[in-house]
């Protein structure tokens, strides 16, 4: 159905922040004093247009909520035409509202956070590009348009993670994220090639219409490579190693990556491709397995880290694992995946901005073992952070209770042993989430004060300026209530036109039992953290820990594995190729050159300049010619 009204202008949601980015980069230092306000205005305008389009879509019948608009012909080939256009539907507008609303709050927060940075204008230009790319990703009407935004967020994340590239480790972190995402991008390219081969198109509508004509093997092939792409963007196993290092970027970047842009892109891709996975059960099973592995991986790592930003990063990895698991369970699971993605966007942005406020007050320190008791000095920060903490652990009637517990319920549905495995793992990880998030909160805001109060190295913790705490407060309110608003506001039905309807199967355990079991496990996680980090003093030195703890502090040796399996063999391959090139290619060229050089020296000796020498050559030549002629006549 063609787009009408406000949805016809949805392309401005992308164009406005992109234009702001261009102005900030081209204006140079002339924009230093007002560039950040331009970026905020662009984000607000995009939010306003997105809100108008959402209200328009809500007013339509459910079966009329998929609107497409063609802007121009992008690829005009003899066998395939790709029109560049937008697709406005409940799924894309859900992301538009999340990206623009949370993004605007992060932009406002960044005004104060980056106040003294000489490159603040460039920082806001990159933020605008980041938001524009993510909006392009979710509003495109084809996998090719999605891929354009996909590459844009990859570039923007590289620029922002390594924003303070004068520090070598930060520059390396940016390169690591960029390279690991290129691995996933290869999967996306292969999947699109397979779509062209099987469907003759990469348009969402054409691909979904052609699913019945494709074989299960072909769809499984496409689904596996789309999953590879999602693993790169959403930091899922085995391409998760970049996410912890991405904390090198300024904290507002971390909030934007984790709450509204980069890592949510993989979940969007899985849900947008739900038709493919419904027709390819093996590929859907792979999605759920990857989600299970990653949600365990992230939780274990988060429980051992002392860097508060890396704890939050590991938490995101684990929560995205929940979403990936749900996305592989079919329409009901996919609906809860997007529901949890939205609630997670609020409470994770809230906690990242809270961590930034702590860093701002504590001279950029991130080691939680050097904090303790900050809540008495940073009451606003503590209050807002607690809202996010209570939401993520799933306190009843807060956001996580509705969204994450919905995923747990979906995990318990099905037949055979699979729902028992999925369900029990999700419940146990919910308890582990409660433990490491309680550990984070207790070590920062409660307990004894472990920081210097006197002398030249003294800390003077305090709440940030209103530019920082007001966005934190708005996100805190959202962390508490957005789950209930969406749950009782019909959000689960809102996505039906895109995701499709599915029979809501009864879980293998009664729902009250699942809820009760989850709450008991969560309470146990909080209690263990209380006993370890409030009832007992927290040592400032890192204790030795057991084998698992030491491994978790090293990210379960993911970098070591990548180095052993890929980097070292790659270096050997490159070294071998270089040697072959030197011996064979260079050797052949140099050998031919030396041969010609020696030949030239020998021929040069024949040219001595004497007439008698040349006369003898002529006589010799005639003699040889005469012999040849006689031989020919015989």
XYZ file of C-alpha atoms in Angstrom, residues 267-573:
307
model
C 17.529 -8.231 16.451
C 15.713 -6.057 13.901
C 17.203 -8.119 11.076
C 16.080 -11.391 12.666
C 12.528 -10.186 13.256
C 12.261 -8.479 9.853
C 13.340 -11.802 8.290
C 10.857 -13.786 10.362
C 9.212 -15.263 7.256
C 12.498 -16.840 6.222
C 13.025 -18.401 9.644
C 9.438 -19.658 9.851
C 10.073 -21.534 6.595
C 13.542 -22.734 7.657
C 13.309 -24.413 11.103
C 16.991 -25.374 11.096
C 18.023 -21.724 10.700
C 15.543 -20.698 13.426
C 17.057 -23.320 15.734
C 20.506 -21.836 15.056
C 19.173 -18.402 16.104
C 17.872 -19.763 19.406
C 21.105 -21.644 20.125
C 23.220 -18.550 19.460
C 20.927 -16.557 21.723
C 21.216 -19.134 24.519
C 25.002 -19.281 24.331
C 25.330 -15.497 24.336
C 22.908 -14.796 27.166
C 24.904 -17.218 29.359
C 28.238 -15.854 28.127
C 27.350 -12.232 28.836
C 25.946 -12.964 32.283
C 29.018 -14.945 33.385
C 31.370 -12.200 32.180
C 29.249 -9.471 33.776
C 29.390 -11.206 37.150
C 33.203 -11.009 37.278
C 34.092 -7.587 35.842
C 35.091 -4.630 38.037
C 34.871 -2.006 35.256
C 31.297 -0.706 35.586
C 30.962 0.104 31.885
C 32.129 -3.374 30.926
C 29.609 -4.889 33.338
C 26.897 -2.945 31.533
C 28.331 -4.027 28.173
C 28.248 -7.686 29.212
C 24.696 -7.135 30.428
C 23.699 -5.834 26.994
C 25.287 -8.868 25.362
C 23.232 -11.126 27.621
C 19.973 -9.195 27.162
C 20.374 -9.194 23.380
C 20.880 -12.950 23.762
C 17.417 -13.114 25.327
C 16.025 -11.229 22.329
C 17.795 -13.453 19.792
C 16.505 -16.553 21.568
C 12.975 -15.156 21.435
C 13.305 -14.135 17.777
C 14.040 -17.753 16.876
C 10.922 -19.054 18.663
C 8.402 -17.773 16.125
C 5.943 -14.854 16.034
C 5.070 -14.849 19.740
C 8.723 -14.922 20.757
C 9.639 -12.287 18.159
C 6.964 -9.959 19.574
C 8.439 -10.261 23.055
C 11.925 -9.788 21.583
C 10.941 -6.342 20.263
C 9.040 -5.582 23.472
C 12.158 -6.327 25.514
C 14.298 -4.378 23.055
C 12.203 -1.251 23.719
C 12.188 -1.577 27.511
C 15.893 -2.442 27.459
C 16.539 0.717 25.457
C 15.175 2.804 28.325
C 16.785 1.136 31.318
C 20.119 0.466 29.633
C 20.455 4.075 28.390
C 19.471 5.173 31.893
C 22.213 3.108 33.543
C 24.903 4.037 31.024
C 24.189 7.721 31.495
C 24.255 7.109 35.257
C 27.659 5.463 34.898
C 28.780 8.511 32.917
C 27.639 10.763 35.760
C 29.682 8.683 38.203
C 32.729 8.936 35.922
C 32.186 12.677 35.613
C 32.247 12.991 39.409
C 35.104 10.524 39.990
C 37.756 11.767 37.554
C 36.768 9.261 34.839
C 37.389 6.291 37.153
C 35.476 3.125 36.219
C 36.788 0.582 38.741
C 33.929 -0.179 41.126
C 36.334 -1.380 43.800
C 37.364 2.240 44.269
C 33.797 3.500 44.816
C 31.286 2.612 47.536
C 28.883 4.894 49.376
C 28.467 7.298 46.449
C 24.700 7.313 46.901
C 24.964 9.702 49.857
C 26.761 12.244 47.676
C 24.977 11.601 44.344
C 21.351 11.208 45.363
C 19.827 12.018 41.968
C 22.227 9.698 40.161
C 21.544 6.922 42.675
C 17.762 7.336 42.357
C 17.755 7.272 38.561
C 20.226 4.393 38.396
C 18.136 2.356 40.848
C 15.146 2.693 38.534
C 17.083 1.080 35.704
C 18.506 -1.574 38.019
C 15.105 -2.568 39.390
C 13.667 -2.684 35.871
C 16.355 -4.935 34.396
C 16.225 -7.507 37.180
C 12.469 -7.870 36.673
C 10.875 -6.442 39.811
C 7.123 -7.039 39.444
C 5.223 -4.458 37.395
C 8.367 -2.681 36.217
C 9.501 -2.817 32.584
C 11.668 -5.928 32.652
C 8.945 -7.855 34.450
C 6.652 -7.546 31.439
C 9.184 -7.947 28.624
C 11.911 -10.311 29.848
C 9.466 -12.502 31.728
C 7.475 -12.700 28.505
C 10.545 -14.174 26.815
C 10.963 -16.639 29.679
C 7.345 -17.717 29.262
C 7.847 -18.140 25.491
C 10.979 -20.199 26.160
C 8.889 -22.687 28.148
C 6.543 -23.345 25.212
C 6.891 -26.191 22.732
C 7.215 -29.933 22.898
C 9.855 -32.415 23.971
C 12.848 -31.515 26.091
C 13.647 -28.263 24.290
C 11.287 -25.956 26.275
C 12.662 -27.337 29.540
C 16.232 -26.545 28.464
C 15.361 -23.107 27.107
C 13.101 -22.196 29.992
C 15.354 -23.284 32.832
C 18.388 -21.553 31.284
C 16.483 -18.284 30.908
C 15.312 -18.471 34.526
C 18.788 -19.218 35.875
C 20.308 -16.388 33.825
C 17.606 -14.073 35.217
C 18.971 -14.913 38.657
C 22.536 -14.343 37.497
C 21.432 -11.013 36.015
C 19.982 -10.033 39.379
C 23.280 -10.970 41.030
C 25.659 -9.029 38.794
C 23.409 -5.981 38.497
C 23.002 -5.930 42.297
C 26.760 -6.286 42.614
C 27.198 -3.310 40.295
C 24.677 -1.159 42.142
C 25.886 -2.086 45.643
C 29.590 -1.588 44.880
C 28.966 1.879 43.427
C 26.304 3.485 45.613
C 26.179 1.534 48.870
C 28.510 0.135 51.516
C 31.673 1.728 52.837
C 33.356 4.595 51.008
C 36.541 3.238 49.439
C 37.745 6.422 47.731
C 40.228 9.073 48.858
C 38.650 11.992 50.740
C 41.736 14.034 51.614
C 44.913 15.124 49.877
C 45.781 15.843 46.248
C 44.089 12.650 45.002
C 40.846 13.290 46.853
C 37.532 12.752 45.082
C 34.569 15.107 45.475
C 31.547 13.181 44.181
C 28.473 15.207 43.284
C 25.433 15.024 41.050
C 25.851 16.345 37.496
C 24.274 19.424 35.945
C 20.597 19.443 34.857
C 21.698 18.857 31.252
C 22.788 15.421 32.418
C 20.400 14.483 35.202
C 17.170 15.558 33.462
C 17.652 13.030 30.601
C 18.572 10.469 33.256
C 15.349 11.242 35.144
C 13.201 10.940 31.998
C 14.789 7.583 31.196
C 14.319 6.494 34.811
C 10.585 7.169 34.589
C 10.519 5.235 31.312
C 12.441 2.385 32.921
C 9.761 2.092 35.572
C 6.647 2.515 33.482
C 7.199 1.910 29.760
C 6.669 -1.829 30.169
C 3.239 -1.435 31.749
C 2.226 1.251 29.228
C 3.142 -0.948 26.267
C 1.772 -4.150 27.797
C -1.652 -2.709 28.529
C -1.599 -0.393 25.513
C -1.768 -3.194 22.970
C 1.886 -3.316 21.917
C 1.833 -7.081 21.460
C -1.006 -6.722 18.929
C 0.593 -3.651 17.356
C 3.317 -5.768 15.732
C 0.974 -8.434 14.336
C 0.743 -6.966 10.781
C 4.507 -7.425 10.418
C 5.336 -10.435 12.558
C 2.122 -12.349 11.953
C -0.269 -14.132 14.223
C 0.567 -17.339 15.975
C -1.252 -19.599 18.346
C -0.225 -18.701 21.876
C 0.816 -22.130 23.110
C 0.562 -22.977 26.787
C 3.962 -23.340 28.483
C 5.040 -26.701 29.856
C 4.722 -25.268 33.369
C 1.735 -23.256 34.632
C 2.345 -19.534 34.219
C 2.092 -18.745 37.981
C 4.775 -21.386 38.603
C 7.081 -19.811 35.998
C 6.557 -16.337 37.471
C 7.060 -17.575 41.024
C 10.161 -19.585 40.137
C 11.675 -16.604 38.311
C 11.027 -14.227 41.216
C 12.544 -16.690 43.713
C 15.694 -17.067 41.592
C 15.936 -13.294 41.127
C 15.527 -12.704 44.871
C 18.259 -15.272 45.532
C 20.602 -13.429 43.159
C 19.974 -10.137 44.975
C 20.430 -11.779 48.376
C 23.765 -13.351 47.424
C 25.027 -10.006 46.129
C 23.865 -8.309 49.359
C 25.718 -10.862 51.469
C 28.915 -10.535 49.428
C 29.070 -6.773 48.816
C 27.101 -5.114 51.614
C 27.408 -7.423 54.611
C 31.108 -7.984 53.926
C 33.724 -5.322 53.159
C 34.692 -5.082 49.497
C 38.473 -5.440 49.033
C 40.060 -2.743 46.885
C 42.477 -5.304 45.505
C 41.103 -7.877 43.091
C 40.906 -11.267 44.861
C 42.370 -14.275 43.094
C 39.012 -15.970 42.553
C 38.302 -19.440 41.231
C 39.039 -20.739 37.761
C 35.718 -19.595 36.279
C 36.032 -16.117 37.801
C 39.538 -15.680 36.414
C 38.355 -16.827 32.996
C 35.368 -14.463 33.116
C 37.646 -11.530 33.952
C 39.449 -12.367 30.709
C 36.116 -12.498 28.815
C 36.265 -16.317 28.872
C 39.406 -16.023 26.752
C 37.478 -14.924 23.668
C 40.406 -12.822 22.436
C 42.822 -15.696 23.048
C 40.587 -18.035 21.043
C 40.210 -15.541 18.204
C 43.950 -15.033 18.149
C 44.668 -18.775 18.074
C 41.950 -19.707 15.576
C 41.989 -16.742 13.216
C 44.679 -14.125 13.789
C 47.763 -16.376 14.012
C 46.708 -18.653 11.117
C 45.853 -15.533 9.153
C 49.268 -14.055 9.825
C 50.907 -17.337 8.773
C 48.816 -17.378 5.609
